[in-house]
Amino acid sequence: PDSSPIARSWNGRPTDDSSPAVQFMKSRIERLASRWTIAGERMRQKVALRTPSQLRVLLYPGVLAGAGGQRLARMVEKGGPLGELVQWADISASFFILGHNLIRAAPGRGSCPIQGPIPFDLIYTDYHGLAHLRGAMGLSFQHYQCRFRILDSFGTEPAFNVGEYARKRGYTTMWGSWGLQPLQYMTMFPHTPDNSFMGFVSEEVGDGEASRSQRKENIAVVYGKQAYMWQGKERYLEIISRELEIHGTVYQRDGQPSPLPSFVTNHGLLAQDQLQRLLRRAKLFVGLGFPYEGPAPLEAIALGCVFLQPRFHPPHSSVNNDFYKGKPTMREVHSQHPYTEDFIGKPYVWTVDMDNTTEVQEAVRAILSLKVDPFIPHEFTCEGMLERVYAYIAHQDFCSLSVPSWPSEDNLAMRLGPLGQSCVAVCRHTALRCEPALFHHLNHPTAFQKLGLTCASTEQEVDHLFPAYSPWGRRCSLQQDSLLYSCAGGHPSYRRLCPCRAFQPGQVALCPGCL
Ligand code: U2F
């Protein structure tokens, strides 16, 4: 698998190349190599004369470190989470294609890559790696922290990020309180706009393969690599099995009886390319409610499946759900995969109450009466990912002491929210996106005037909901700590001032003309 140079983008000491995790990433990079190369060519044409200088980039996946890393490596072949590995592989490929100088290291192997003055312009790591590196760097961490980028699948909202504020207001969690710029956290999906959306690539149907992929069989593939994810879902699956043959890819020990209902054909955990072959034949990909927000539904939709998933009522969040408990976000997850519901939707994505037999049955029948072509949002193609990585490298500078200048002020669409609403929701109502890098333009008394508000008093305070207006007493509140500018968060006493912007079709991270 090392035949092309890109495959070597995950080679290199001191990562353990024989580990199943590294093998997974390398085979993914190799499989996508020709797509990356074509996308790289298109990118070069788009940004012809604006090639940024070659950067030295350290990739430091803490997820592979220590006992946790060994556990993950063991689980790679037994149905454990692979989403993070997908993302690390794709980031590695993106930097390679954009011509940067990559250095990979895994914590706990060989000597620490950070000693003395650090020789890297950028350091990509995750929360585990961040803790390792801070330990190794001691006091110099503060000086270099602006060069860090943290892969943080589910995101970190500003209220959880500022240690003292989090302690005072009850937002302390085991992950937050690092005090980095919120945009230094990079998420798997465009969750809170307070963080940068890094994403990954969804494998698409290649040229000439489209017609083959349309020869669909009456098959549903169930999303869930481990048997526990299927528990209590028998009725839901049985209803679907009346219309379609049900297939699973659940890890199963040799010689053990299948833990799945008798009507299921289980293939065992499949290699990614084999899973894709199965999805190509299938009409439906069935969500069971867990795992949350992973890559697989996008892959299924890209291979011509419809994704059927459960709605959560009430929504799952850190308040009521063990998986989200302790994650530094208040986000409410209203279905298994909100991105697919909100950004893709019907006919590709159907969200149902899985306990409502009639609703499930009607949805499956309606889906079977449709002809649905493979679909992939631009932001999840190689080219879409390269655009984002390029734009972040070219424009995001967290080491500068001046206010952010990207996106430029021309992109600002100022909005006054109704009581109780977050800026995420306020901007979404007019098909815009909250842009935290524009907050500083409206953290000023004139912003209230422009919105037609008269202030009886104006104060600067430390509160992640500010700038905001309170009709009771006509109080105008400005933000005192720029780290607390937050698109997330709402309160019944406040009307928030929101910095919205437009975005490119299929690329929510970038405003029009912002590459
Ligand atoms: C998510 O992690 P998961 O690994 O559970 O995410 P999935 O969407 O299931 O799939 C990850 C990859 O696993 C591949 C599939 C995906 O690219 O092609 N795969 C496979 O190779 N063989 C199989 O038989 C089945 C799938 C998420 F990404 C993490 O951030 C979360 O921690 C986790 C829990 O919510 O969910």
XYZ file of C-alpha atoms and ligand atoms in Angstrom:
551
model
C 0.000 0.000 0.000
C 2.998 2.320 -0.033
C 3.090 2.554 -3.807
C 2.145 6.239 -4.053
C 3.848 9.124 -2.249
C 0.588 10.117 -0.530
C 0.446 6.761 1.244
C 3.684 7.761 2.900
C 1.907 10.804 4.322
C 1.154 8.651 7.317
C 4.538 6.952 7.362
C 7.208 8.090 9.690
C 8.593 7.548 13.084
C 7.892 7.529 15.904
C 4.331 6.308 15.145
C 3.971 2.527 15.295
C 3.296 1.624 11.670
C 2.222 -1.919 12.422
C -0.652 -0.854 14.688
C -4.111 -1.576 13.247
C -5.000 2.103 13.727
C -2.096 3.261 11.544
C -2.851 0.522 9.010
C -6.480 1.706 8.864
C -5.376 5.276 8.151
C -2.765 4.269 5.588
C -5.101 2.066 3.619
C -7.709 4.848 3.618
C -5.192 7.385 2.347
C -4.021 4.997 -0.334
C -7.568 4.203 -1.457
C -8.379 7.900 -1.822
C -4.997 8.857 -3.320
C -6.157 9.466 -6.884
C -9.122 11.575 -5.706
C -6.827 13.675 -3.536
C -4.490 14.213 -6.455
C -7.276 15.392 -8.782
C -8.729 17.646 -6.072
C -5.255 19.066 -5.422
C -4.926 19.963 -9.100
C -8.275 21.804 -9.050
C -7.260 23.629 -5.882
C -3.997 24.769 -7.449
C -5.961 26.298 -10.337
C -8.320 28.091 -7.924
C -5.653 29.680 -5.796
C -2.991 29.880 -8.500
C -0.988 32.875 -7.371
C -1.756 32.705 -3.690
C 0.153 29.645 -2.559
C 1.038 30.158 1.109
C 4.578 29.290 2.130
C 5.355 25.730 3.117
C 4.602 25.201 6.794
C 6.060 22.684 9.206
C 3.066 20.915 10.693
C 3.147 18.461 13.562
C 0.336 15.885 13.650
C 0.094 14.492 17.137
C -2.944 12.215 17.600
C -3.244 11.761 21.349
C -6.037 9.268 20.665
C -3.311 6.747 19.783
C -1.384 7.309 23.024
C -0.840 5.200 26.101
C -3.290 2.642 27.448
C -6.228 4.422 25.749
C -4.398 4.242 22.417
C -3.695 0.549 22.850
C -7.343 -0.033 23.673
C -8.378 1.882 20.550
C -5.889 -0.123 18.449
C -7.368 -3.381 19.760
C -10.890 -2.116 19.050
C -10.146 -1.112 15.432
C -10.739 -4.714 14.415
C -13.597 -5.297 16.839
C -16.037 -2.524 15.992
C -14.545 0.326 18.049
C -14.846 3.955 16.965
C -13.037 4.723 13.721
C -14.393 8.223 13.101
C -11.376 9.964 14.597
C -8.985 7.840 12.521
C -10.915 8.745 9.379
C -10.408 12.407 10.241
C -6.703 12.101 11.076
C -6.072 10.256 7.814
C -7.865 12.951 5.811
C -6.095 15.834 7.537
C -2.777 14.165 6.871
C -3.650 13.749 3.192
C -4.882 17.374 2.935
C -1.644 18.858 4.256
C 0.400 16.572 2.050
C -1.556 17.593 -1.070
C -1.306 21.284 -0.159
C 2.451 20.863 -0.108
C 3.214 21.326 3.580
C 5.927 19.609 5.514
C 4.334 17.047 7.819
C 5.839 15.530 10.904
C 3.862 12.794 12.593
C 4.365 11.597 16.110
C 2.389 9.601 18.610
C 2.669 10.317 22.318
C 4.686 7.787 24.258
C 6.808 6.627 21.314
C 10.363 7.796 20.817
C 11.518 11.161 22.068
C 9.086 14.028 22.561
C 8.864 16.018 19.313
C 8.683 19.245 21.298
C 11.866 20.216 23.048
C 13.398 23.660 23.267
C 12.131 26.273 20.782
C 9.476 24.470 18.842
C 10.220 23.930 15.172
C 6.562 23.755 14.062
C 4.318 26.445 12.621
C 1.207 24.460 13.444
C 0.491 21.608 15.842
C -2.592 19.477 15.229
C -3.520 17.335 18.175
C -6.572 16.371 20.243
C -7.483 16.867 23.893
C -5.318 13.902 24.985
C -2.331 15.109 22.969
C -2.818 18.652 24.239
C -2.414 17.473 27.826
C 0.720 15.477 26.894
C 2.317 18.365 25.073
C 1.547 20.913 27.751
C 3.165 18.579 30.283
C 6.256 18.302 28.087
C 6.449 22.026 27.287
C 6.038 23.466 30.774
C 5.936 27.255 30.826
C 6.695 27.628 27.131
C 3.230 26.210 26.360
C 1.674 29.644 26.900
C 3.958 31.164 24.327
C 3.175 28.534 21.701
C -0.460 27.721 22.419
C -1.648 29.937 19.564
C -0.060 27.446 17.130
C -2.217 24.576 18.388
C -5.276 23.198 16.628
C -7.360 20.720 18.591
C -9.372 18.005 16.861
C -12.465 17.930 19.007
C -15.234 15.833 17.387
C -18.198 17.246 19.287
C -16.873 20.767 19.934
C -16.093 23.082 22.843
C -18.360 26.058 23.444
C -16.800 29.296 24.730
C -18.562 29.133 28.144
C -16.694 25.876 28.859
C -13.376 27.105 27.503
C -12.486 29.918 29.915
C -11.444 28.240 33.183
C -12.392 30.900 35.699
C -15.703 31.659 34.024
C -16.547 27.953 33.756
C -15.829 27.474 37.477
C -17.934 30.454 38.530
C -20.882 29.626 36.275
C -20.901 25.838 36.653
C -19.567 25.005 33.168
C -16.583 22.983 34.357
C -16.117 19.665 32.544
C -13.238 17.251 32.251
C -12.344 18.491 28.753
C -12.778 22.268 28.738
C -11.027 25.180 30.477
C -7.977 25.432 28.223
C -8.519 29.080 27.383
C -7.561 28.700 23.718
C -9.398 30.698 21.056
C -12.651 28.784 20.433
C -11.859 28.643 16.691
C -8.723 26.614 17.507
C -11.012 23.651 18.250
C -11.833 21.777 15.071
C -14.924 19.620 14.845
C -15.999 16.591 12.845
C -19.238 18.225 11.643
C -20.273 21.903 11.575
C -21.689 21.802 15.104
C -21.303 25.101 16.927
C -19.932 27.817 14.616
C -17.816 28.909 17.605
C -15.365 26.193 16.552
C -13.810 25.650 13.132
C -15.423 22.915 11.098
C -12.625 20.610 9.943
C -14.647 17.582 8.787
C -13.338 14.680 6.736
C -13.963 13.189 3.304
C -16.843 10.958 2.373
C -15.945 8.427 -0.279
C -18.015 9.096 -3.329
C -19.102 7.029 -6.283
C -16.350 7.392 -8.882
C -16.788 8.334 -12.531
C -18.346 5.522 -14.484
C -19.438 3.837 -11.272
C -22.673 5.798 -10.973
C -24.735 3.479 -13.131
C -23.382 0.395 -11.388
C -24.285 1.877 -8.024
C -27.861 2.345 -9.165
C -28.393 -1.387 -9.547
C -29.746 -1.584 -6.065
C -31.001 -4.706 -4.331
C -33.734 -4.906 -1.719
C -31.223 -4.587 1.093
C -31.015 -2.472 4.248
C -27.651 -2.206 6.024
C -27.820 -1.446 9.726
C -25.499 1.225 11.202
C -23.936 -0.320 14.308
C -20.619 -2.171 14.523
C -21.215 -3.644 17.959
C -24.043 -5.871 19.202
C -24.956 -3.640 22.169
C -26.017 -0.879 19.746
C -28.792 -3.198 18.483
C -30.290 -3.979 21.875
C -33.955 -3.044 22.267
C -34.259 -2.219 18.536
C -35.704 -5.603 17.448
C -39.233 -4.305 16.809
C -38.001 -1.371 14.692
C -35.806 -3.701 12.649
C -38.521 -6.297 12.325
C -40.816 -3.693 10.727
C -38.096 -2.773 8.245
C -37.439 -6.474 7.572
C -40.988 -6.809 6.199
C -39.881 -4.710 3.217
C -36.129 -5.278 2.961
C -33.481 -7.889 3.688
C -31.539 -6.729 6.743
C -27.733 -6.882 6.737
C -25.344 -6.055 9.566
C -21.595 -5.512 9.928
C -21.283 -6.415 13.580
C -18.073 -7.668 15.074
C -18.479 -11.294 16.116
C -15.898 -13.557 17.770
C -14.996 -16.687 15.806
C -17.257 -19.594 16.629
C -19.670 -17.493 18.705
C -23.378 -17.556 17.794
C -24.756 -14.399 16.178
C -26.022 -11.941 18.780
C -28.439 -10.465 16.232
C -32.095 -11.268 15.441
C -32.502 -14.325 13.202
C -33.721 -12.275 10.224
C -30.349 -10.449 9.985
C -27.493 -11.465 7.665
C -24.354 -10.489 9.546
C -21.141 -9.980 7.559
C -18.963 -9.366 10.610
C -16.957 -6.149 10.775
C -15.901 -5.260 7.237
C -12.891 -3.421 5.881
C -13.924 0.016 4.621
C -13.822 -0.961 0.942
C -15.946 -4.068 1.566
C -18.465 -2.025 3.542
C -18.674 0.337 0.581
C -19.365 -2.542 -1.777
C -22.226 -3.634 0.460
C -23.615 -0.080 0.686
C -23.518 0.206 -3.090
C -25.932 -2.722 -3.323
C -28.217 -1.436 -0.536
C -31.216 0.888 -0.721
C -31.367 1.814 2.946
C -28.911 2.531 5.755
C -30.595 2.190 9.129
C -29.586 4.223 12.182
C -30.223 2.666 15.595
C -29.651 5.828 17.663
C -25.956 5.202 18.350
C -23.153 5.946 17.370
C -23.856 9.648 17.293
C -22.628 11.884 14.510
C -20.170 9.510 12.805
C -18.947 9.384 9.183
C -20.838 6.259 8.060
C -24.238 7.856 7.163
C -22.502 10.291 4.814
C -20.678 7.426 3.137
C -23.957 5.547 2.743
C -25.724 8.564 1.180
C -22.722 9.099 -1.113
C -23.152 5.506 -2.276
C -26.825 5.950 -3.115
C -28.505 4.754 0.114
C -31.254 6.580 1.942
C -30.484 7.067 5.645
C -33.321 6.269 8.060
C -32.615 7.436 11.603
C -34.394 7.931 14.940
C -35.582 11.300 16.200
C -34.761 12.117 19.829
C -37.570 13.617 21.816
C -36.478 15.120 24.160
C -33.152 15.863 22.463
C -30.005 14.231 23.886
C -27.485 16.526 25.532
C -24.907 16.707 28.319
C -27.823 17.213 30.715
C -29.674 13.943 30.093
C -27.304 11.599 28.299
C -24.269 9.652 29.502
C -22.392 9.897 26.202
C -22.623 13.708 26.076
C -22.246 14.168 29.847
C -18.952 15.928 30.526
C -18.538 17.099 26.926
C -17.939 20.869 26.843
C -21.107 21.700 24.942
C -24.768 22.405 25.677
C -25.775 21.419 22.166
C -29.058 19.549 21.925
C -28.923 16.590 19.567
C -32.406 16.077 18.128
C -31.633 12.959 16.084
C -28.817 10.446 15.740
C -27.174 12.525 13.049
C -28.408 16.139 13.062
C -26.031 17.203 10.259
C -27.668 14.787 7.819
C -31.131 15.903 8.937
C -30.458 19.665 8.857
C -28.017 19.995 5.955
C -29.121 17.139 3.680
C -32.696 16.107 4.572
C -35.252 14.378 2.342
C -35.185 12.453 0.047
C -31.789 11.270 1.342
C -32.480 11.398 5.080
C -35.647 10.393 6.887
C -35.971 10.986 10.607
C -38.636 8.990 12.427
C -39.904 8.046 15.862
C -38.488 4.518 15.966
C -41.186 3.379 18.429
C -44.001 4.432 16.122
C -44.656 1.368 13.967
C -46.873 3.205 11.492
C -44.411 6.047 10.980
C -41.501 3.651 10.406
C -43.511 1.487 8.020
C -44.781 4.457 6.020
C -41.305 5.964 5.805
C -39.779 2.708 4.536
C -42.520 2.300 1.929
C -42.161 5.899 0.789
C -38.387 5.465 0.530
C -38.793 2.318 -1.556
C -41.009 4.185 -4.003
C -38.236 6.728 -4.656
C -35.253 6.653 -6.940
C -32.475 8.400 -5.069
C -29.138 9.244 -6.668
C -25.864 9.216 -4.741
C -25.279 12.556 -3.045
C -22.382 14.155 -1.272
C -22.284 17.693 0.130
C -19.366 19.585 -1.421
C -17.816 20.186 2.014
C -17.278 16.423 2.404
C -15.454 15.942 -0.913
C -11.638 16.027 -1.168
C -11.870 19.386 -2.898
C -14.211 20.787 -0.244
C -11.892 19.678 2.533
C -8.834 21.115 0.767
C -10.628 24.466 0.422
C -11.257 24.603 4.166
C -7.791 23.514 5.197
C -6.283 25.985 2.728
C -8.498 28.829 3.987
C -7.761 28.105 7.653
C -4.018 28.030 7.018
C -4.093 31.176 4.928
C -6.407 33.263 7.109
C -6.642 32.066 10.700
C -3.949 33.623 12.851
C -4.380 33.084 16.570
C -0.905 34.414 17.395
C -1.667 37.967 16.305
C -2.795 40.360 19.022
C -5.039 42.305 16.678
C -8.719 41.544 16.129
C -9.526 38.955 13.437
C -9.700 40.339 9.894
C -11.071 37.180 8.218
C -13.817 37.099 7.194
C -13.828 40.807 6.365
C -16.453 43.199 7.744
C -18.319 43.293 4.373
C -19.596 39.839 5.281
C -21.306 41.018 8.446
C -25.100 40.765 8.559
C -26.025 42.052 12.001
C -29.175 40.560 13.560
C -31.038 41.164 16.813
C -32.399 37.903 18.206
C -35.699 37.407 20.002
C -35.603 36.745 23.754
C -34.068 33.393 24.631
C -32.532 32.531 21.262
C -28.887 31.704 20.575
C -27.069 33.358 17.695
C -26.746 29.917 16.093
C -30.556 29.829 15.805
C -30.959 33.530 14.982
C -28.628 33.331 11.968
C -30.050 30.001 10.840
C -33.554 31.514 10.615
C -32.436 33.637 7.699
C -30.293 30.895 6.145
C -27.114 32.514 7.435
C -24.366 31.263 9.748
C -23.179 32.865 12.985
C -19.538 33.988 12.539
C -17.712 34.492 15.854
C -14.784 36.247 14.151
C -17.183 39.133 13.363
C -18.428 39.663 16.942
C -15.924 42.439 17.616
C -17.632 44.633 14.989
C -20.848 44.709 16.980
C -19.455 44.877 20.486
C -19.903 48.640 20.481
C -22.650 51.094 21.619
C -23.261 52.144 17.999
C -24.358 48.583 17.165
C -27.362 48.981 19.490
C -28.238 52.286 17.789
C -27.987 50.700 14.332
C -30.475 48.091 15.472
C -32.880 50.840 16.613
C -32.387 50.204 20.336
C -32.069 52.922 22.947
C -29.959 52.038 25.930
C -30.845 53.382 29.374
C -27.473 52.038 30.511
C -24.468 50.454 28.784
C -22.040 48.247 30.629
C -19.193 45.879 29.810
C -19.466 42.506 31.482
C -18.023 39.018 31.376
C -20.862 36.844 30.122
C -20.918 34.531 27.105
C -24.342 35.872 26.061
C -23.028 39.402 25.468
C -23.309 41.634 23.530
C -27.036 41.549 24.302
C -30.020 43.761 25.058
C -32.358 43.374 27.993
C -35.758 45.052 27.489
C -36.277 45.182 31.232
C -34.603 48.473 32.114
C -33.364 48.841 28.488
C -29.931 47.575 29.485
C -27.266 47.241 26.819
C -24.467 44.860 27.733
C -21.145 44.611 25.954
C -18.653 41.768 26.101
C -15.531 42.304 28.196
C -13.626 39.089 27.383
C -13.199 38.353 23.678
C -12.679 34.641 24.474
C -16.335 34.587 25.529
C -17.800 35.738 22.229
C -20.209 32.874 21.701
C -22.665 31.930 18.966
C -24.054 29.257 21.309
C -26.203 30.182 24.287
C -29.476 31.977 24.923
C -31.452 33.230 27.935
C -35.067 34.372 28.336
C -33.867 37.765 29.672
C -31.711 38.664 26.681
C -32.016 39.560 23.035
C -28.630 38.713 21.596
C -26.736 40.795 19.030
C -25.621 38.322 16.404
C -22.919 38.485 13.707
C -24.348 36.458 10.826
C -22.825 35.864 7.398
C -23.685 34.058 4.177
C -21.875 30.886 3.173
C -20.889 29.148 -0.035
C -23.362 26.546 -1.295
C -22.326 23.221 0.248
C -19.462 24.796 2.215
C -20.795 26.341 5.413
C -17.331 27.100 6.810
C -16.563 29.644 4.089
C -18.293 32.866 3.213
C -18.718 33.665 -0.508
C -15.355 34.756 -1.892
C -13.591 33.892 1.352
C -11.150 31.305 0.036
C -18.401 7.903 15.564
O -17.407 6.903 15.465
P -17.664 5.563 14.703
O -16.397 4.892 14.348
O -18.628 4.747 15.497
O -18.301 6.086 13.335
P -18.954 5.301 12.162
O -19.811 6.302 11.476
O -19.551 4.012 12.598
O -17.800 4.864 11.166
C -16.476 5.190 11.137
C -15.863 4.469 9.964
O -15.954 3.060 10.164
C -16.026 2.440 8.909
C -16.901 3.383 8.089
C -16.573 4.761 8.650
O -15.693 5.486 7.807
O -16.593 3.259 6.732
N -16.573 1.065 9.037
C -15.823 0.034 8.592
O -14.708 0.221 8.107
N -16.333 -1.260 8.655
C -17.572 -1.502 9.163
O -17.981 -2.690 9.168
C -18.349 -0.414 9.644
C -17.800 0.875 9.568
C -17.738 9.240 15.600
F -16.963 9.369 14.476
C -16.915 9.391 16.827
O -16.460 10.722 16.892
C -17.776 9.105 18.062
O -16.955 9.064 19.209
C -18.537 7.791 17.917
C -19.592 7.647 18.987
O -20.610 8.618 18.821
O -19.211 7.753 16.676
